[in-house]
Amino acid sequence: MLHFLLRKIVYGLLVMLGVVLLVFILFQGIGDPSRLIIGQRADVATQENIRRELNLDLPAWKQFLFYLNDVSPISFYRQEALATKDIGGFAVGGATKLVIKWPYLRRSYQSKKDVWSLLMEALPGTLLLAFAAMLFATVVGVLLGVVAAVNKNTWMDTSAIFASVLGISAPSFFMGIVIAYLFGFVLSPYTGLHMTGSLFDTDPFAGRQWQLQNLILPAITLGIRPLAIIAQLTRSSMLDVLGQDYIRTAYAKGLRRRAVIWKHALRNALNPVITAVTGWFAELLAGAFFVEYIFGWRGIGKVTVDALAKLDFPVLMGSVLVTSSFFILINILADLLYGVIDPRVRVH
């Protein structure tokens, strides 16, 4: 187990290094950050000072090394540079210090806020939306898949397959617009839901008020496609399991049909479903970008889209790094869950 975790951690660090390089290359040379910060009417001297402060006057490879040093948890800083950055962590050394810290994602060009703090404020909204969407997709998808498999070649099976095909074919941004307009505008007097809204509203008199009903429409929109995949995977896996000898033995022993289906068959059919759930949960963090923007749900997705519109590169780069780290962590968790769900799978 320990060897497996170490191997996965090393693999994850190599992937993150590739992500950092790719992100830096993508945003290198797009616009002039110094011009974005000071506007169009600032003098040349001020612009040069800002370029020097942000290391924009250095060659690209040096800029990359400085950025890699900032986002790395183990970094080296001169005393004067460390004093100008809100990095924190544990520092040792003389003029050049070894610093153990959280990744420093720099500051937003627009708001001047620390990017890490900005993203961590928005992260709970994205995680809540992804969890709600995945819970909806998993529960409904597994139920549909089991019902379709148990009632093979009936109208219930055909209906489940037809609905899953529609769900797979419909892009999230298109379904988001349709669902927002239909249930958040046309039928709003009956549903009590709105086209846009975040997790809470701030009232000047009542203070912060939670608005959990605003989670319903974006969670359903985000969960439609994984629901369709999970339903089809569950149906296919259940059909394979229901034809196994031990299922016939369970029936021969007199076990009730409900116990055979839900306790024996479903448990052994869950491996591909777990793969889909963990994989899709990671993808939901990325897919939430457009859904959050459509429904006005404040999360990393909406913050990133707003930053893209303003060319706020530190926020964009930090968002990609945070999202990719979740991909890696969720994939490691999925591998560990295989051994828990199915004892035949062993982590080596």
Short mmCIF file of C-alpha atoms in Angstrom, two decimals:
data_model
loop_
_atom_site.label_atom_id
_atom_site.label_comp_id
_atom_site.label_asym_id
_atom_site.label_seq_id
_atom_site.Cartn_x
_atom_site.Cartn_y
_atom_site.Cartn_z
CA MET A 1 0.00 0.00 0.00
CA LEU A 2 2.77 2.44 0.96
CA HIS A 3 4.70 1.66 -2.23
CA PHE A 4 1.53 2.24 -4.25
CA LEU A 5 0.90 5.62 -2.60
CA LEU A 6 4.49 6.76 -3.10
CA ARG A 7 4.36 5.75 -6.77
CA LYS A 8 1.10 7.62 -7.26
CA ILE A 9 2.43 10.71 -5.47
CA VAL A 10 5.54 10.79 -7.67
CA TYR A 11 3.38 10.31 -10.75
CA GLY A 12 1.09 13.12 -9.58
CA LEU A 13 4.02 15.48 -9.03
CA LEU A 14 5.30 14.79 -12.55
CA VAL A 15 1.82 15.46 -13.96
CA MET A 16 1.62 18.73 -12.01
CA LEU A 17 5.03 19.75 -13.36
CA GLY A 18 3.72 19.17 -16.88
CA VAL A 19 0.57 21.15 -16.08
CA VAL A 20 2.60 24.08 -14.74
CA LEU A 21 4.74 24.11 -17.89
CA LEU A 22 1.72 23.87 -20.19
CA VAL A 23 -0.20 26.59 -18.35
CA PHE A 24 2.81 28.92 -18.43
CA ILE A 25 3.30 28.37 -22.15
CA LEU A 26 -0.40 28.91 -22.91
CA PHE A 27 -0.57 32.28 -21.18
CA GLN A 28 2.96 33.46 -21.95
CA GLY A 29 2.91 36.38 -24.35
CA ILE A 30 -0.89 36.88 -24.36
CA GLY A 31 -1.33 40.55 -23.63
CA ASP A 32 0.89 42.71 -21.43
CA PRO A 33 0.09 42.26 -17.71
CA SER A 34 1.73 45.57 -16.83
CA ARG A 35 -0.57 47.37 -19.27
CA LEU A 36 -3.56 45.50 -17.86
CA ILE A 37 -2.66 46.58 -14.33
CA ILE A 38 -1.99 50.29 -14.91
CA GLY A 39 -4.47 50.90 -17.74
CA GLN A 40 -3.90 52.65 -21.04
CA ARG A 41 -2.79 56.12 -19.86
CA ALA A 42 0.10 55.36 -17.50
CA ASP A 43 3.61 56.61 -18.22
CA VAL A 44 6.42 54.40 -19.50
CA ALA A 45 8.44 54.59 -16.27
CA THR A 46 5.57 53.25 -14.19
CA GLN A 47 4.99 50.44 -16.66
CA GLU A 48 8.69 49.47 -16.57
CA ASN A 49 8.67 49.42 -12.78
CA ILE A 50 5.70 47.06 -12.77
CA ARG A 51 7.32 44.83 -15.39
CA ARG A 52 10.45 44.66 -13.22
CA GLU A 53 8.40 43.89 -10.12
CA LEU A 54 6.58 41.03 -11.91
CA ASN A 55 9.83 39.74 -13.54
CA LEU A 56 8.35 40.44 -16.97
CA ASP A 57 11.63 42.01 -18.09
CA LEU A 58 13.38 38.64 -17.81
CA PRO A 59 13.66 35.93 -20.50
CA ALA A 60 10.77 33.47 -20.66
CA TRP A 61 12.76 30.57 -19.20
CA LYS A 62 13.69 32.65 -16.13
CA GLN A 63 10.08 33.72 -15.70
CA PHE A 64 9.09 30.05 -15.73
CA LEU A 65 11.67 29.18 -13.07
CA PHE A 66 10.41 32.01 -10.86
CA TYR A 67 6.82 30.83 -11.31
CA LEU A 68 7.79 27.22 -10.63
CA ASN A 69 9.56 28.38 -7.48
CA ASP A 70 6.38 30.21 -6.38
CA VAL A 71 4.01 27.28 -6.89
CA SER A 72 6.38 24.67 -5.49
CA PRO A 73 5.83 23.71 -1.82
CA ILE A 74 9.62 23.77 -1.30
CA SER A 75 11.13 27.02 -2.57
CA PHE A 76 14.12 29.35 -2.28
CA TYR A 77 13.74 33.10 -1.75
CA ARG A 78 16.03 35.97 -0.99
CA GLN A 79 15.21 37.82 2.20
CA GLU A 80 14.12 41.00 0.39
CA ALA A 81 11.89 39.07 -2.04
CA LEU A 82 10.31 37.11 0.80
CA ALA A 83 9.42 40.33 2.60
CA THR A 84 7.41 41.63 -0.37
CA LYS A 85 5.28 38.48 -0.76
CA ASP A 86 2.55 37.17 1.50
CA ILE A 87 3.84 33.60 1.43
CA GLY A 88 3.92 32.35 5.01
CA GLY A 89 5.15 28.87 5.77
CA PHE A 90 8.39 27.85 7.46
CA ALA A 91 11.65 29.55 6.40
CA VAL A 92 15.23 28.77 7.37
CA GLY A 93 18.58 30.10 6.18
CA GLY A 94 20.44 33.36 5.81
CA ALA A 95 20.23 35.76 2.88
CA THR A 96 18.69 33.02 0.73
CA LYS A 97 16.06 31.08 2.65
CA LEU A 98 14.61 27.62 2.16
CA VAL A 99 10.83 27.95 2.50
CA ILE A 100 8.30 25.16 3.07
CA LYS A 101 4.87 26.54 2.23
CA TRP A 102 1.58 26.20 0.42
CA PRO A 103 1.86 26.96 -3.30
CA TYR A 104 2.06 30.71 -3.82
CA LEU A 105 -0.21 31.56 -6.76
CA ARG A 106 0.67 35.27 -6.73
CA ARG A 107 -1.87 38.11 -6.74
CA SER A 108 -4.78 38.97 -8.97
CA TYR A 109 -4.06 41.76 -11.44
CA GLN A 110 -7.56 43.15 -11.03
CA SER A 111 -8.49 42.81 -7.35
CA LYS A 112 -4.92 42.70 -5.95
CA LYS A 113 -6.07 39.83 -3.71
CA ASP A 114 -4.00 36.72 -3.09
CA VAL A 115 -5.04 34.19 -5.77
CA TRP A 116 -4.92 31.25 -3.33
CA SER A 117 -7.34 33.03 -0.95
CA LEU A 118 -9.55 34.05 -3.87
CA LEU A 119 -9.82 30.47 -5.13
CA MET A 120 -10.29 28.97 -1.66
CA GLU A 121 -13.22 31.33 -1.10
CA ALA A 122 -14.83 30.06 -4.30
CA LEU A 123 -13.84 26.39 -3.93
CA PRO A 124 -16.59 25.37 -1.45
CA GLY A 125 -19.25 26.49 -3.92
CA THR A 126 -17.75 24.39 -6.72
CA LEU A 127 -17.26 21.34 -4.47
CA LEU A 128 -20.82 21.58 -3.17
CA LEU A 129 -22.17 21.84 -6.72
CA ALA A 130 -20.03 18.89 -7.91
CA PHE A 131 -21.01 16.73 -4.91
CA ALA A 132 -24.71 17.52 -5.35
CA ALA A 133 -24.55 16.80 -9.10
CA MET A 134 -22.63 13.55 -8.55
CA LEU A 135 -25.00 12.42 -5.78
CA PHE A 136 -27.99 13.06 -8.01
CA ALA A 137 -26.34 11.30 -10.97
CA THR A 138 -25.18 8.29 -8.93
CA VAL A 139 -28.42 7.60 -7.07
CA VAL A 140 -30.70 8.08 -10.05
CA GLY A 141 -28.27 6.47 -12.52
CA VAL A 142 -27.75 3.31 -10.43
CA LEU A 143 -31.50 2.95 -9.84
CA LEU A 144 -32.25 3.34 -13.55
CA GLY A 145 -29.49 0.89 -14.47
CA VAL A 146 -30.68 -1.76 -12.02
CA VAL A 147 -34.32 -1.39 -13.06
CA ALA A 148 -33.34 -1.62 -16.75
CA ALA A 149 -31.20 -4.74 -16.18
CA VAL A 150 -33.77 -6.55 -14.04
CA ASN A 151 -36.52 -5.73 -16.55
CA LYS A 152 -34.50 -6.44 -19.68
CA ASN A 153 -36.30 -6.05 -23.03
CA THR A 154 -39.33 -4.39 -21.44
CA TRP A 155 -40.61 -0.85 -21.85
CA MET A 156 -38.74 0.18 -18.68
CA ASP A 157 -35.46 -1.03 -20.17
CA THR A 158 -36.13 0.71 -23.49
CA SER A 159 -37.14 3.95 -21.76
CA ALA A 160 -34.01 3.95 -19.58
CA ILE A 161 -31.75 3.41 -22.60
CA PHE A 162 -33.53 6.13 -24.59
CA ALA A 163 -33.25 8.62 -21.70
CA SER A 164 -29.55 7.84 -21.20
CA VAL A 165 -28.80 8.37 -24.89
CA LEU A 166 -30.51 11.76 -24.73
CA GLY A 167 -28.53 12.63 -21.62
CA ILE A 168 -25.22 11.74 -23.24
CA SER A 169 -26.03 13.67 -26.41
CA ALA A 170 -27.02 16.92 -24.69
CA PRO A 171 -24.11 19.31 -23.90
CA SER A 172 -24.18 20.80 -20.39
CA PHE A 173 -24.15 24.40 -21.60
CA PHE A 174 -27.17 23.77 -23.85
CA MET A 175 -29.11 21.92 -21.15
CA GLY A 176 -28.19 24.67 -18.70
CA ILE A 177 -29.79 27.34 -20.89
CA VAL A 178 -32.91 25.22 -21.48
CA ILE A 179 -33.35 24.24 -17.83
CA ALA A 180 -32.66 27.78 -16.57
CA TYR A 181 -35.19 29.28 -18.97
CA LEU A 182 -37.87 26.62 -18.47
CA PHE A 183 -37.74 26.02 -14.71
CA GLY A 184 -36.14 29.27 -13.58
CA PHE A 185 -38.17 31.67 -15.72
CA VAL A 186 -41.24 30.20 -17.43
CA LEU A 187 -42.26 27.91 -14.54
CA SER A 188 -40.66 30.00 -11.78
CA PRO A 189 -44.02 30.92 -10.17
CA TYR A 190 -44.66 27.17 -9.67
CA THR A 191 -41.14 25.89 -8.96
CA GLY A 192 -40.02 28.81 -6.80
CA LEU A 193 -36.62 28.62 -8.52
CA HIS A 194 -34.66 31.34 -10.28
CA MET A 195 -32.42 31.47 -13.34
CA THR A 196 -29.43 32.76 -11.39
CA GLY A 197 -28.38 32.71 -7.76
CA SER A 198 -25.55 31.64 -5.50
CA LEU A 199 -25.30 29.67 -2.26
CA PHE A 200 -26.19 32.67 -0.12
CA ASP A 201 -27.36 36.25 -0.41
CA THR A 202 -26.23 39.11 1.78
CA ASP A 203 -29.05 41.27 3.09
CA PRO A 204 -28.02 44.65 4.61
CA PHE A 205 -30.48 44.10 7.47
CA ALA A 206 -30.77 40.32 7.92
CA GLY A 207 -27.13 39.53 7.07
CA ARG A 208 -26.09 36.39 5.19
CA GLN A 209 -29.00 34.18 4.17
CA TRP A 210 -28.49 30.69 2.73
CA GLN A 211 -30.24 29.94 -0.55
CA LEU A 212 -29.90 26.17 -1.03
CA GLN A 213 -32.74 26.12 -3.56
CA ASN A 214 -30.37 27.86 -5.99
CA LEU A 215 -28.34 24.63 -6.01
CA ILE A 216 -31.12 22.51 -7.55
CA LEU A 217 -31.05 23.61 -11.19
CA PRO A 218 -27.25 23.77 -11.69
CA ALA A 219 -26.80 20.41 -9.90
CA ILE A 220 -29.37 18.72 -12.14
CA THR A 221 -27.84 20.31 -15.24
CA LEU A 222 -24.34 19.23 -14.28
CA GLY A 223 -25.48 15.73 -13.32
CA ILE A 224 -27.40 14.81 -16.48
CA ARG A 225 -24.46 13.49 -18.52
CA PRO A 226 -22.81 11.43 -15.75
CA LEU A 227 -26.27 10.11 -14.85
CA ALA A 228 -26.67 8.77 -18.39
CA ILE A 229 -23.22 7.14 -18.35
CA ILE A 230 -23.77 5.59 -14.90
CA ALA A 231 -27.17 4.20 -15.91
CA GLN A 232 -25.75 2.46 -18.97
CA LEU A 233 -22.71 1.13 -17.11
CA THR A 234 -24.86 -0.17 -14.27
CA ARG A 235 -27.23 -1.89 -16.69
CA SER A 236 -24.40 -3.54 -18.64
CA SER A 237 -22.51 -4.63 -15.52
CA MET A 238 -25.67 -5.94 -13.83
CA LEU A 239 -26.56 -8.03 -16.89
CA ASP A 240 -23.11 -9.66 -16.76
CA VAL A 241 -23.34 -10.33 -13.03
CA LEU A 242 -26.90 -11.67 -13.12
CA GLY A 243 -25.74 -14.41 -15.49
CA GLN A 244 -23.02 -15.67 -13.11
CA ASP A 245 -23.20 -19.07 -11.37
CA TYR A 246 -23.18 -17.67 -7.84
CA ILE A 247 -26.35 -15.69 -8.59
CA ARG A 248 -28.12 -18.88 -9.68
CA THR A 249 -26.80 -20.57 -6.53
CA ALA A 250 -28.21 -17.76 -4.40
CA TYR A 251 -31.62 -18.24 -5.97
CA ALA A 252 -31.32 -22.02 -5.49
CA LYS A 253 -30.69 -21.47 -1.77
CA GLY A 254 -34.02 -19.69 -1.52
CA LEU A 255 -32.78 -16.11 -1.09
CA ARG A 256 -35.31 -13.43 -1.89
CA ARG A 257 -34.96 -11.73 -5.26
CA ARG A 258 -34.51 -8.31 -3.69
CA ALA A 259 -31.60 -9.58 -1.53
CA VAL A 260 -29.92 -11.26 -4.51
CA ILE A 261 -30.17 -8.14 -6.69
CA TRP A 262 -29.23 -5.44 -4.18
CA LYS A 263 -26.87 -7.31 -1.85
CA HIS A 264 -25.05 -9.76 -4.11
CA ALA A 265 -25.40 -8.68 -7.74
CA LEU A 266 -25.14 -4.89 -7.33
CA ARG A 267 -22.12 -5.08 -5.02
CA ASN A 268 -20.13 -7.02 -7.61
CA ALA A 269 -21.34 -4.79 -10.45
CA LEU A 270 -20.14 -1.54 -8.88
CA ASN A 271 -16.50 -1.50 -10.04
CA PRO A 272 -17.09 0.13 -13.45
CA VAL A 273 -19.61 2.44 -11.79
CA ILE A 274 -16.99 3.58 -9.27
CA THR A 275 -14.63 4.27 -12.14
CA ALA A 276 -17.28 6.41 -13.80
CA VAL A 277 -18.24 8.21 -10.57
CA THR A 278 -14.68 9.15 -9.62
CA GLY A 279 -13.71 10.05 -13.17
CA TRP A 280 -16.81 12.13 -13.71
CA PHE A 281 -16.49 13.87 -10.37
CA ALA A 282 -13.08 15.15 -11.45
CA GLU A 283 -14.55 16.21 -14.79
CA LEU A 284 -17.45 17.95 -13.09
CA LEU A 285 -14.99 20.37 -11.50
CA ALA A 286 -14.03 21.43 -15.02
CA GLY A 287 -17.54 21.10 -16.48
CA ALA A 288 -18.88 23.32 -13.71
CA PHE A 289 -17.20 26.35 -15.30
CA PHE A 290 -19.93 27.03 -17.86
CA VAL A 291 -22.76 25.81 -15.62
CA GLU A 292 -21.68 28.17 -12.84
CA TYR A 293 -21.50 31.04 -15.29
CA ILE A 294 -24.95 30.31 -16.75
CA PHE A 295 -26.64 30.08 -13.34
CA GLY A 296 -24.57 32.78 -11.66
CA TRP A 297 -23.34 30.25 -9.09
CA ARG A 298 -20.24 31.59 -7.36
CA GLY A 299 -17.48 29.02 -7.57
CA ILE A 300 -14.09 28.51 -9.15
CA GLY A 301 -15.74 28.20 -12.56
CA LYS A 302 -17.38 31.60 -12.44
CA VAL A 303 -14.28 33.21 -10.96
CA THR A 304 -12.20 31.71 -13.79
CA VAL A 305 -14.55 32.80 -16.57
CA ASP A 306 -14.63 36.33 -15.12
CA ALA A 307 -10.81 36.32 -14.94
CA LEU A 308 -10.62 35.14 -18.55
CA ALA A 309 -12.79 38.05 -19.65
CA LYS A 310 -10.43 40.45 -17.82
CA LEU A 311 -7.20 38.62 -18.81
CA ASP A 312 -6.36 38.14 -15.13
CA PHE A 313 -3.66 35.52 -15.77
CA PRO A 314 -2.64 34.66 -12.16
CA VAL A 315 -6.24 33.70 -11.38
CA LEU A 316 -6.52 31.67 -14.58
CA MET A 317 -3.26 29.83 -13.98
CA GLY A 318 -4.05 29.21 -10.32
CA SER A 319 -7.48 27.86 -11.21
CA VAL A 320 -6.03 25.36 -13.69
CA LEU A 321 -3.47 24.16 -11.13
CA VAL A 322 -6.03 23.74 -8.35
CA THR A 323 -8.43 21.87 -10.65
CA SER A 324 -5.71 19.57 -11.98
CA SER A 325 -4.59 18.72 -8.43
CA PHE A 326 -8.13 17.55 -7.72
CA PHE A 327 -7.99 15.27 -10.77
CA ILE A 328 -4.88 13.60 -9.37
CA LEU A 329 -6.23 13.23 -5.82
CA ILE A 330 -9.54 11.79 -7.01
CA ASN A 331 -7.81 9.26 -9.25
CA ILE A 332 -5.70 8.04 -6.30
CA LEU A 333 -8.85 7.79 -4.18
CA ALA A 334 -10.57 5.77 -6.92
CA ASP A 335 -7.73 3.23 -6.99
CA LEU A 336 -7.97 2.83 -3.22
CA LEU A 337 -11.74 2.39 -3.32
CA TYR A 338 -11.48 -0.54 -5.74
CA GLY A 339 -9.95 -2.73 -3.05
CA VAL A 340 -12.66 -1.75 -0.55
CA ILE A 341 -15.61 -2.39 -2.84
CA ASP A 342 -14.22 -5.52 -4.53
CA PRO A 343 -11.80 -7.66 -2.45
CA ARG A 344 -10.65 -9.33 -5.68
CA VAL A 345 -8.86 -6.09 -6.56
CA ARG A 346 -5.63 -5.53 -4.67
CA VAL A 347 -3.57 -2.36 -4.61
CA HIS A 348 0.12 -3.12 -5.22
#
